[in-house]
PDB file of C-alpha atoms and ligand atoms in Angstrom:
ATOM      1  CA  MET A   1     -45.370 -38.572  22.598  1.00 44.00           C
ATOM      2  CA  LEU A   2     -44.487 -38.107  18.963  1.00 42.00           C
ATOM      3  CA  LYS A   3     -44.732 -34.388  19.567  1.00 47.00           C
ATOM      4  CA  ASP A   4     -42.199 -34.737  22.413  1.00 46.00           C
ATOM      5  CA  ILE A   5     -39.723 -36.512  20.161  1.00 43.00           C
ATOM      6  CA  PHE A   6     -40.009 -33.763  17.538  1.00 42.00           C
ATOM      7  CA  PHE A   7     -39.651 -31.141  20.198  1.00 43.00           C
ATOM      8  CA  LYS A   8     -36.483 -32.832  21.471  1.00 48.00           C
ATOM      9  CA  LEU A   9     -35.058 -33.146  17.961  1.00 44.00           C
ATOM     10  CA  ASN A  10     -35.824 -29.521  17.190  1.00 49.00           C
ATOM     11  CA  LYS A  11     -34.308 -28.433  20.465  1.00 49.00           C
ATOM     12  CA  LYS A  12     -31.162 -30.438  19.716  1.00 52.00           C
ATOM     13  CA  ALA A  13     -30.891 -28.841  16.272  1.00 51.00           C
ATOM     14  CA  SER A  14     -31.376 -25.364  17.669  1.00 54.00           C
ATOM     15  CA  ASP A  15     -28.809 -26.005  20.440  1.00 56.00           C
ATOM     16  CA  GLU A  16     -26.303 -27.154  17.842  1.00 58.00           C
ATOM     17  CA  LYS A  17     -27.008 -24.006  15.824  1.00 56.00           C
ATOM     18  CA  THR A  18     -26.439 -21.791  18.880  1.00 57.00           C
ATOM     19  CA  ASP A  19     -23.244 -23.649  19.771  1.00 62.00           C
ATOM     20  CA  LYS A  20     -22.002 -23.207  16.205  1.00 61.00           C
ATOM     21  CA  ALA A  21     -22.775 -19.481  16.229  1.00 59.00           C
ATOM     22  CA  GLU A  22     -21.057 -19.053  19.593  1.00 59.00           C
ATOM     23  CA  LYS A  23     -18.026 -21.011  18.409  1.00 59.00           C
ATOM     24  CA  GLN A  24     -17.797 -18.868  15.282  1.00 59.00           C
ATOM     25  CA  GLU A  25     -17.998 -15.753  17.406  1.00 60.00           C
ATOM     26  CA  THR A  26     -15.151 -16.957  19.610  1.00 85.00           C
ATOM     27  CA  ILE A  27     -13.018 -17.842  16.578  1.00 91.00           C
ATOM     28  CA  MET A  28     -13.678 -14.538  14.806  1.00 93.00           C
ATOM     29  CA  THR A  29     -14.301 -11.046  16.192  1.00 94.00           C
ATOM     30  CA  LYS A  30     -15.669  -8.081  14.271  1.00 95.00           C
ATOM     31  CA  CYS A  31     -13.899  -4.782  14.969  1.00 96.00           C
ATOM     32  CA  PRO A  32     -16.624  -2.364  16.130  1.00 96.00           C
ATOM     33  CA  ASN A  33     -14.786   0.537  14.467  1.00 95.00           C
ATOM     34  CA  CYS A  34     -13.657  -0.611  10.985  1.00 97.00           C
ATOM     35  CA  LYS A  35     -15.971  -3.692  10.879  1.00 97.00           C
ATOM     36  CA  LYS A  36     -13.132  -5.937   9.726  1.00 96.00           C
ATOM     37  CA  ILE A  37     -13.477  -9.588  10.761  1.00 96.00           C
ATOM     38  CA  LEU A  38     -10.410 -10.577  12.781  1.00 95.00           C
ATOM     39  CA  TYR A  39      -9.157 -13.895  14.133  1.00 95.00           C
ATOM     40  CA  SER A  40      -9.826 -13.718  17.886  1.00 95.00           C
ATOM     41  CA  LYS A  41      -6.506 -15.455  18.541  1.00 95.00           C
ATOM     42  CA  ASP A  42      -4.577 -12.765  16.612  1.00 95.00           C
ATOM     43  CA  LEU A  43      -6.623 -10.006  18.247  1.00 96.00           C
ATOM     44  CA  HIS A  44      -5.826 -11.441  21.662  1.00 95.00           C
ATOM     45  CA  LYS A  45      -2.110 -11.527  20.832  1.00 95.00           C
ATOM     46  CA  ARG A  46      -2.312  -7.794  20.032  1.00 97.00           C
ATOM     47  CA  LEU A  47      -3.959  -7.191  23.444  1.00 97.00           C
ATOM     48  CA  ASN A  48      -7.357  -6.613  21.782  1.00 97.00           C
ATOM     49  CA  VAL A  49      -6.082  -3.849  19.495  1.00 97.00           C
ATOM     50  CA  CYS A  50      -7.405  -4.106  15.914  1.00 97.00           C
ATOM     51  CA  SER A  51      -4.597  -4.834  13.434  1.00 96.00           C
ATOM     52  CA  ASN A  52      -6.451  -2.946  10.695  1.00 97.00           C
ATOM     53  CA  CYS A  53      -7.406   0.373  12.345  1.00 97.00           C
ATOM     54  CA  ASP A  54      -5.702   0.302  15.784  1.00 96.00           C
ATOM     55  CA  HIS A  55      -9.067   0.550  17.551  1.00 96.00           C
ATOM     56  CA  HIS A  56      -8.706  -0.494  21.202  1.00 97.00           C
ATOM     57  CA  LEU A  57     -11.325  -3.068  22.221  1.00 96.00           C
ATOM     58  CA  PRO A  58     -11.816  -3.629  25.982  1.00 95.00           C
ATOM     59  CA  ILE A  59      -9.281  -5.757  27.838  1.00 96.00           C
ATOM     60  CA  ILE A  60      -9.967  -7.249  31.260  1.00 95.00           C
ATOM     61  CA  SER A  61      -7.766  -6.266  34.205  1.00 97.00           C
ATOM     62  CA  THR A  62      -6.209  -9.696  34.774  1.00 96.00           C
ATOM     63  CA  GLU A  63      -5.231 -10.013  31.103  1.00 96.00           C
ATOM     64  CA  ARG A  64      -3.640  -6.565  31.143  1.00 97.00           C
ATOM     65  CA  MET A  65      -1.705  -7.481  34.284  1.00 98.00           C
ATOM     66  CA  ASP A  66      -0.464 -10.715  32.682  1.00 97.00           C
ATOM     67  CA  ALA A  67       0.578  -8.869  29.531  1.00 97.00           C
ATOM     68  CA  LEU A  68       2.405  -6.201  31.492  1.00 98.00           C
ATOM     69  CA  LEU A  69       4.331  -8.114  34.131  1.00 98.00           C
ATOM     70  CA  ASP A  70       7.329 -10.304  33.391  1.00 98.00           C
ATOM     71  CA  ILE A  71       6.416 -14.004  33.509  1.00 96.00           C
ATOM     72  CA  ASP A  72       6.001 -15.327  37.081  1.00 95.00           C
ATOM     73  CA  SER A  73       7.178 -12.034  38.595  1.00 97.00           C
ATOM     74  CA  GLY A  74       3.805 -10.890  40.006  1.00 96.00           C
ATOM     75  CA  LYS A  75       2.598 -11.234  43.581  1.00 97.00           C
ATOM     76  CA  GLU A  76      -1.001 -10.142  44.167  1.00 97.00           C
ATOM     77  CA  LEU A  77      -1.569  -7.698  47.030  1.00 98.00           C
ATOM     78  CA  PHE A  78      -4.621  -6.906  49.183  1.00 97.00           C
ATOM     79  CA  ALA A  79      -6.724  -9.522  47.384  1.00 95.00           C
ATOM     80  CA  ASN A  80      -9.101 -10.014  50.313  1.00 92.00           C
ATOM     81  CA  ILE A  81     -10.305  -6.423  50.678  1.00 95.00           C
ATOM     82  CA  THR A  82     -13.913  -6.343  49.578  1.00 94.00           C
ATOM     83  CA  SER A  83     -16.927  -4.009  49.821  1.00 94.00           C
ATOM     84  CA  VAL A  84     -19.588  -4.109  52.513  1.00 94.00           C
ATOM     85  CA  ASN A  85     -22.891  -2.235  52.538  1.00 95.00           C
ATOM     86  CA  PRO A  86     -22.286   0.558  55.075  1.00 93.00           C
ATOM     87  CA  LEU A  87     -25.450   2.528  54.238  1.00 94.00           C
ATOM     88  CA  ASN A  88     -27.714  -0.511  53.832  1.00 95.00           C
ATOM     89  CA  PHE A  89     -28.375   0.535  50.262  1.00 96.00           C
ATOM     90  CA  PRO A  90     -31.120  -1.659  48.745  1.00 96.00           C
ATOM     91  CA  ASN A  91     -29.849  -4.582  46.616  1.00 96.00           C
ATOM     92  CA  TYR A  92     -26.187  -3.503  46.892  1.00 96.00           C
ATOM     93  CA  GLU A  93     -25.056  -6.859  48.343  1.00 96.00           C
ATOM     94  CA  GLU A  94     -26.805  -8.743  45.541  1.00 96.00           C
ATOM     95  CA  LYS A  95     -25.169  -6.528  42.915  1.00 96.00           C
ATOM     96  CA  LEU A  96     -21.738  -7.075  44.484  1.00 96.00           C
ATOM     97  CA  ALA A  97     -22.296 -10.827  44.600  1.00 96.00           C
ATOM     98  CA  SER A  98     -23.356 -10.902  40.946  1.00 97.00           C
ATOM     99  CA  ASP A  99     -20.300  -8.837  39.837  1.00 96.00           C
ATOM    100  CA  LYS A 100     -18.001 -11.103  41.857  1.00 96.00           C
ATOM    101  CA  GLU A 101     -19.420 -14.142  40.132  1.00 96.00           C
ATOM    102  CA  LYS A 102     -19.317 -12.527  36.680  1.00 95.00           C
ATOM    103  CA  THR A 103     -15.728 -11.247  36.937  1.00 95.00           C
ATOM    104  CA  GLY A 104     -14.061 -13.585  39.440  1.00 94.00           C
ATOM    105  CA  LEU A 105     -12.815 -10.438  41.237  1.00 95.00           C
ATOM    106  CA  GLU A 106     -13.398  -9.297  44.820  1.00 94.00           C
ATOM    107  CA  GLU A 107     -13.343  -5.582  43.906  1.00 95.00           C
ATOM    108  CA  ALA A 108     -13.029  -3.328  40.846  1.00 96.00           C
ATOM    109  CA  LEU A 109      -9.254  -3.118  41.337  1.00 97.00           C
ATOM    110  CA  ILE A 110      -6.418  -5.646  41.290  1.00 97.00           C
ATOM    111  CA  VAL A 111      -2.936  -4.897  42.630  1.00 98.00           C
ATOM    112  CA  SER A 112       0.346  -6.711  42.022  1.00 98.00           C
ATOM    113  CA  HIS A 113       3.987  -6.244  42.963  1.00 98.00           C
ATOM    114  CA  GLY A 114       6.040  -7.433  40.026  1.00 98.00           C
ATOM    115  CA  LYS A 115       8.587  -6.624  37.346  1.00 98.00           C
ATOM    116  CA  ILE A 116       8.205  -4.885  33.995  1.00 98.00           C
ATOM    117  CA  MET A 117      11.135  -5.624  31.680  1.00 97.00           C
ATOM    118  CA  GLY A 118      13.221  -6.356  34.769  1.00 97.00           C
ATOM    119  CA  SER A 119      12.243  -3.199  36.719  1.00 97.00           C
ATOM    120  CA  GLU A 120      10.260  -3.579  39.941  1.00 97.00           C
ATOM    121  CA  ALA A 121       6.948  -1.744  40.363  1.00 98.00           C
ATOM    122  CA  VAL A 122       3.573  -1.931  42.076  1.00 98.00           C
ATOM    123  CA  VAL A 123       0.779  -2.032  39.491  1.00 98.00           C
ATOM    124  CA  ALA A 124      -2.915  -1.357  40.213  1.00 98.00           C
ATOM    125  CA  ILE A 125      -5.527  -1.932  37.500  1.00 98.00           C
ATOM    126  CA  MET A 126      -9.211  -0.971  37.682  1.00 96.00           C
ATOM    127  CA  ASP A 127     -11.841  -3.150  36.031  1.00 96.00           C
ATOM    128  CA  PRO A 128     -14.973  -1.436  34.643  1.00 94.00           C
ATOM    129  CA  ARG A 129     -16.866  -4.752  34.549  1.00 94.00           C
ATOM    130  CA  PHE A 130     -17.166  -4.636  38.350  1.00 95.00           C
ATOM    131  CA  ARG A 131     -19.742  -1.974  39.383  1.00 95.00           C
ATOM    132  CA  MET A 132     -18.527   0.116  36.386  1.00 93.00           C
ATOM    133  CA  GLY A 133     -15.128   0.459  38.063  1.00 93.00           C
ATOM    134  CA  SER A 134     -16.712   2.778  40.607  1.00 93.00           C
ATOM    135  CA  MET A 135     -14.737   3.916  43.628  1.00 93.00           C
ATOM    136  CA  GLY A 136     -16.107   2.714  46.954  1.00 94.00           C
ATOM    137  CA  SER A 137     -14.477   2.322  50.375  1.00 96.00           C
ATOM    138  CA  ALA A 138     -12.819  -1.010  49.555  1.00 96.00           C
ATOM    139  CA  LEU A 139     -11.338   0.256  46.299  1.00 96.00           C
ATOM    140  CA  GLY A 140     -10.073   3.419  48.034  1.00 96.00           C
ATOM    141  CA  GLU A 141      -8.564   1.351  50.832  1.00 97.00           C
ATOM    142  CA  LYS A 142      -6.802  -0.957  48.373  1.00 97.00           C
ATOM    143  CA  LEU A 143      -5.378   1.992  46.478  1.00 97.00           C
ATOM    144  CA  ALA A 144      -4.258   3.834  49.631  1.00 97.00           C
ATOM    145  CA  ARG A 145      -2.516   0.645  50.823  1.00 98.00           C
ATOM    146  CA  THR A 146      -0.894   0.287  47.389  1.00 98.00           C
ATOM    147  CA  PHE A 147       0.842   3.659  47.811  1.00 98.00           C
ATOM    148  CA  GLN A 148       1.656   2.914  51.456  1.00 98.00           C
ATOM    149  CA  TYR A 149       3.235  -0.423  50.483  1.00 98.00           C
ATOM    150  CA  ALA A 150       5.190   1.199  47.625  1.00 98.00           C
ATOM    151  CA  THR A 151       6.446   3.958  49.962  1.00 98.00           C
ATOM    152  CA  GLU A 152       7.635   1.376  52.520  1.00 98.00           C
ATOM    153  CA  HIS A 153       9.361  -0.705  49.829  1.00 97.00           C
ATOM    154  CA  ARG A 154      10.594   2.350  47.876  1.00 97.00           C
ATOM    155  CA  LEU A 155       8.911   1.321  44.635  1.00 97.00           C
ATOM    156  CA  PRO A 156       7.247   3.182  41.750  1.00 98.00           C
ATOM    157  CA  VAL A 157       3.462   2.854  41.308  1.00 98.00           C
ATOM    158  CA  ILE A 158       1.509   2.565  38.055  1.00 98.00           C
ATOM    159  CA  VAL A 159      -2.288   2.934  38.271  1.00 98.00           C
ATOM    160  CA  PHE A 160      -4.500   2.084  35.290  1.00 97.00           C
ATOM    161  CA  THR A 161      -7.824   3.841  35.782  1.00 96.00           C
ATOM    162  CA  ALA A 162     -11.178   2.849  34.244  1.00 95.00           C
ATOM    163  CA  SER A 163     -14.148   4.136  36.138  1.00 92.00           C
ATOM    164  CA  GLY A 164     -17.633   5.563  36.096  1.00 89.00           C
ATOM    165  CA  GLY A 165     -16.705   7.681  39.145  1.00 89.00           C
ATOM    166  CA  ALA A 166     -17.773   7.425  42.775  1.00 91.00           C
ATOM    167  CA  ARG A 167     -19.883   4.434  43.921  1.00 94.00           C
ATOM    168  CA  MET A 168     -23.331   5.858  44.572  1.00 93.00           C
ATOM    169  CA  GLN A 169     -24.340   3.009  46.906  1.00 95.00           C
ATOM    170  CA  GLU A 170     -21.709   4.189  49.413  1.00 95.00           C
ATOM    171  CA  GLY A 171     -22.619   7.903  49.319  1.00 94.00           C
ATOM    172  CA  ILE A 172     -20.219  10.261  51.073  1.00 94.00           C
ATOM    173  CA  LEU A 173     -17.949   7.358  52.135  1.00 94.00           C
ATOM    174  CA  SER A 174     -17.183   6.897  48.480  1.00 93.00           C
ATOM    175  CA  LEU A 175     -16.245  10.565  47.954  1.00 91.00           C
ATOM    176  CA  MET A 176     -13.999  10.455  51.031  1.00 92.00           C
ATOM    177  CA  GLN A 177     -11.748   7.959  49.212  1.00 93.00           C
ATOM    178  CA  MET A 178     -10.533  10.734  46.893  1.00 90.00           C
ATOM    179  CA  ALA A 179      -8.925  12.547  49.836  1.00 91.00           C
ATOM    180  CA  LYS A 180      -7.613   9.350  51.465  1.00 94.00           C
ATOM    181  CA  VAL A 181      -5.901   8.161  48.296  1.00 95.00           C
ATOM    182  CA  SER A 182      -4.527  11.653  47.577  1.00 94.00           C
ATOM    183  CA  VAL A 183      -2.847  11.728  51.013  1.00 96.00           C
ATOM    184  CA  ALA A 184      -1.201   8.342  50.364  1.00 97.00           C
ATOM    185  CA  ILE A 185      -0.002   9.564  46.940  1.00 97.00           C
ATOM    186  CA  GLU A 186       1.450  12.713  48.504  1.00 97.00           C
ATOM    187  CA  ARG A 187       3.422  10.658  51.079  1.00 98.00           C
ATOM    188  CA  HIS A 188       4.762   8.475  48.262  1.00 98.00           C
ATOM    189  CA  ASN A 189       5.644  11.620  46.321  1.00 97.00           C
ATOM    190  CA  LYS A 190       7.422  13.223  49.300  1.00 97.00           C
ATOM    191  CA  ALA A 191       9.556  10.081  49.596  1.00 97.00           C
ATOM    192  CA  GLY A 192      10.835  10.929  46.094  1.00 96.00           C
ATOM    193  CA  LEU A 193       9.112   7.998  44.388  1.00 97.00           C
ATOM    194  CA  LEU A 194       7.608   7.788  40.920  1.00 97.00           C
ATOM    195  CA  TYR A 195       3.871   7.585  40.208  1.00 98.00           C
ATOM    196  CA  ILE A 196       2.624   6.943  36.663  1.00 98.00           C
ATOM    197  CA  ALA A 197      -1.113   7.542  36.141  1.00 97.00           C
ATOM    198  CA  TYR A 198      -2.407   5.699  33.091  1.00 97.00           C
ATOM    199  CA  MET A 199      -6.003   6.474  32.095  1.00 96.00           C
ATOM    200  CA  THR A 200      -7.906   3.906  30.068  1.00 96.00           C
ATOM    201  CA  ASN A 201     -11.389   3.859  28.584  1.00 95.00           C
ATOM    202  CA  PRO A 202     -13.490   5.205  30.307  1.00 93.00           C
ATOM    203  CA  THR A 203     -12.073   7.350  33.133  1.00 94.00           C
ATOM    204  CA  THR A 204     -14.788   9.690  34.392  1.00 91.00           C
ATOM    205  CA  GLY A 205     -16.232  11.440  37.451  1.00 87.00           C
ATOM    206  CA  GLY A 206     -14.409  11.659  40.777  1.00 84.00           C
ATOM    207  CA  VAL A 207     -11.669   9.280  39.662  1.00 89.00           C
ATOM    208  CA  SER A 208     -10.687  11.529  36.733  1.00 88.00           C
ATOM    209  CA  ALA A 209     -10.628  14.477  39.136  1.00 85.00           C
ATOM    210  CA  SER A 210      -8.341  12.820  41.695  1.00 88.00           C
ATOM    211  CA  PHE A 211      -5.732  10.071  41.497  1.00 92.00           C
ATOM    212  CA  ALA A 212      -6.073   9.577  37.711  1.00 92.00           C
ATOM    213  CA  SER A 213      -4.748  13.078  37.011  1.00 91.00           C
ATOM    214  CA  VAL A 214      -1.991  13.585  39.560  1.00 94.00           C
ATOM    215  CA  GLY A 215       0.811  11.315  38.349  1.00 96.00           C
ATOM    216  CA  ASP A 216       4.389  12.476  37.932  1.00 97.00           C
ATOM    217  CA  ILE A 217       3.782  11.197  34.419  1.00 97.00           C
ATOM    218  CA  ASN A 218       0.200  11.260  33.130  1.00 97.00           C
ATOM    219  CA  LEU A 219      -0.556   8.888  30.280  1.00 97.00           C
ATOM    220  CA  ALA A 220      -3.705   7.696  28.549  1.00 97.00           C
ATOM    221  CA  GLU A 221      -4.579   4.861  26.247  1.00 97.00           C
ATOM    222  CA  LYS A 222      -5.366   5.627  22.607  1.00 95.00           C
ATOM    223  CA  GLY A 223      -8.991   6.669  22.084  1.00 94.00           C
ATOM    224  CA  ALA A 224      -9.900   6.596  25.801  1.00 95.00           C
ATOM    225  CA  LEU A 225     -12.876   8.644  26.967  1.00 93.00           C
ATOM    226  CA  ILE A 226     -11.736  10.898  29.810  1.00 93.00           C
ATOM    227  CA  GLY A 227     -13.847  13.532  31.540  1.00 90.00           C
ATOM    228  CA  PHE A 228     -15.432  14.715  34.751  1.00 88.00           C
ATOM    229  CA  ALA A 229     -19.018  15.531  33.751  1.00 85.00           C
ATOM    230  CA  GLY A 230     -20.898  14.102  30.778  1.00 83.00           C
ATOM    231  CA  ARG A 231     -20.765  15.872  27.418  1.00 83.00           C
ATOM    232  CA  ARG A 232     -24.503  16.708  27.368  1.00 85.00           C
ATOM    233  CA  VAL A 233     -24.417  18.216  30.858  1.00 86.00           C
ATOM    234  CA  ILE A 234     -21.548  20.523  29.839  1.00 88.00           C
ATOM    235  CA  GLU A 235     -23.218  21.520  26.550  1.00 88.00           C
ATOM    236  CA  GLU A 236     -26.452  22.349  28.352  1.00 88.00           C
ATOM    237  CA  THR A 237     -24.604  24.337  31.022  1.00 90.00           C
ATOM    238  CA  ILE A 238     -22.368  26.430  28.763  1.00 90.00           C
ATOM    239  CA  LYS A 239     -24.920  26.562  25.889  1.00 91.00           C
ATOM    240  CA  GLU A 240     -22.255  25.694  23.339  1.00 88.00           C
ATOM    241  CA  LYS A 241     -21.569  22.778  21.026  1.00 89.00           C
ATOM    242  CA  LEU A 242     -18.406  20.893  21.979  1.00 86.00           C
ATOM    243  CA  PRO A 243     -15.874  19.603  19.421  1.00 84.00           C
ATOM    244  CA  ASP A 244     -16.297  15.977  18.266  1.00 82.00           C
ATOM    245  CA  ASP A 245     -13.048  14.795  19.853  1.00 84.00           C
ATOM    246  CA  PHE A 246     -13.830  16.512  23.182  1.00 86.00           C
ATOM    247  CA  GLN A 247     -13.056  14.285  26.210  1.00 90.00           C
ATOM    248  CA  THR A 248     -10.780  11.936  24.270  1.00 93.00           C
ATOM    249  CA  ALA A 249      -7.201  11.117  25.230  1.00 95.00           C
ATOM    250  CA  GLU A 250      -6.000  12.797  22.005  1.00 95.00           C
ATOM    251  CA  PHE A 251      -7.917  16.016  22.790  1.00 94.00           C
ATOM    252  CA  LEU A 252      -6.402  16.182  26.294  1.00 94.00           C
ATOM    253  CA  LEU A 253      -2.894  15.612  24.912  1.00 96.00           C
ATOM    254  CA  LYS A 254      -3.370  18.415  22.373  1.00 96.00           C
ATOM    255  CA  HIS A 255      -4.421  20.753  25.209  1.00 94.00           C
ATOM    256  CA  GLY A 256      -1.508  19.945  27.518  1.00 94.00           C
ATOM    257  CA  GLN A 257      -3.351  17.810  30.069  1.00 93.00           C
ATOM    258  CA  LEU A 258      -1.442  14.613  29.319  1.00 96.00           C
ATOM    259  CA  ASP A 259       2.201  13.750  28.769  1.00 97.00           C
ATOM    260  CA  ASP A 260       1.484  11.145  26.115  1.00 98.00           C
ATOM    261  CA  VAL A 261      -1.091   8.859  24.529  1.00 97.00           C
ATOM    262  CA  VAL A 262       0.075   5.260  24.305  1.00 97.00           C
ATOM    263  CA  ASN A 263      -0.975   2.444  21.996  1.00 97.00           C
ATOM    264  CA  ARG A 264      -1.712  -0.634  24.156  1.00 97.00           C
ATOM    265  CA  VAL A 265       0.504  -2.774  21.932  1.00 97.00           C
ATOM    266  CA  ASN A 266       3.482  -0.655  23.102  1.00 97.00           C
ATOM    267  CA  MET A 267       2.345  -0.449  26.770  1.00 97.00           C
ATOM    268  CA  LYS A 268       4.918  -2.815  28.274  1.00 98.00           C
ATOM    269  CA  ARG A 269       7.902  -1.458  26.334  1.00 97.00           C
ATOM    270  CA  TYR A 270       6.836   2.143  27.027  1.00 98.00           C
ATOM    271  CA  LEU A 271       6.455   1.659  30.797  1.00 98.00           C
ATOM    272  CA  GLY A 272       9.528  -0.580  31.048  1.00 98.00           C
ATOM    273  CA  THR A 273      11.627   2.148  29.409  1.00 97.00           C
ATOM    274  CA  ILE A 274      10.345   4.859  31.795  1.00 97.00           C
ATOM    275  CA  LEU A 275      11.042   2.649  34.830  1.00 97.00           C
ATOM    276  CA  LYS A 276      14.532   1.840  33.565  1.00 96.00           C
ATOM    277  CA  MET A 277      15.330   5.526  32.930  1.00 94.00           C
ATOM    278  CA  HIS A 278      14.011   6.389  36.379  1.00 92.00           C
ATOM    279  CA  GLU A 279      16.173   3.704  38.039  1.00 88.00           C
ATOM    280  CA  GLU A 280      19.244   5.128  36.338  1.00 75.00           C
ATOM    281  CA  VAL A 281      18.442   8.654  37.588  1.00 68.00           C
ATOM    282  CA  VAL A 282      17.669   7.874  41.228  1.00 62.00           C
TER     283      VAL A 282
HETATM  284 ZN1  LIG E   1     -10.608  -2.054  13.289  1.00 60.79          ZN
END
């Protein structure tokens, strides 16, 4: 009995210690790049961009959407579209259920119709926390409907990509989304409407080779990893060592594959200005 009391006391002390450590971690955050200890509140205000070295820490899709859209201007679209398991892939349903619980999202993409600095747009943001932002049938459907909706309402589209590529649990159905989304983009384009593709960390595989690269304006976030195949696969295939900055946003900009690299802190002002200029032209 005495042993039980000690055990309880020890447990209480260790719980308090854990709580304290967790609290400290939420108050302060260490920048993984420059190692500076930052106030989490200040870091959050700068959209998770380090004030010391400008390193971009991950930001979740809903927070990015809130930061981008004018207050109370957003209306979520296609929120109920969610993945099924068309190939009966083992454990896929369980993995989807666990990602839904972890992220509070129904799919690896959220879409909103809202305003950025007073200009209307449809914004789609991928979330790499949900099945690594992989593109399955539901994600493809949501994106195709985004362009369809924007074409009907004559609105510009901004897509923030973050993806590990195609969703392997959906096999060929996943790859088919690349064509489906591309058709919807082309219809939007033929209607004379603006599409801004905005690649964030990481944008890889089939996503990088389709809708992420075919904007009228192609942007990327500072330091983002962007590429089709992995670095090691390429090095082994071509038997050459690749430069250190290979597959970074900055490397792609230097080689003419992007129009600009944007610091997340300037994201809203940057996109708002483009939309405003576009409104004045059309
Ligand atoms: Zn830093």
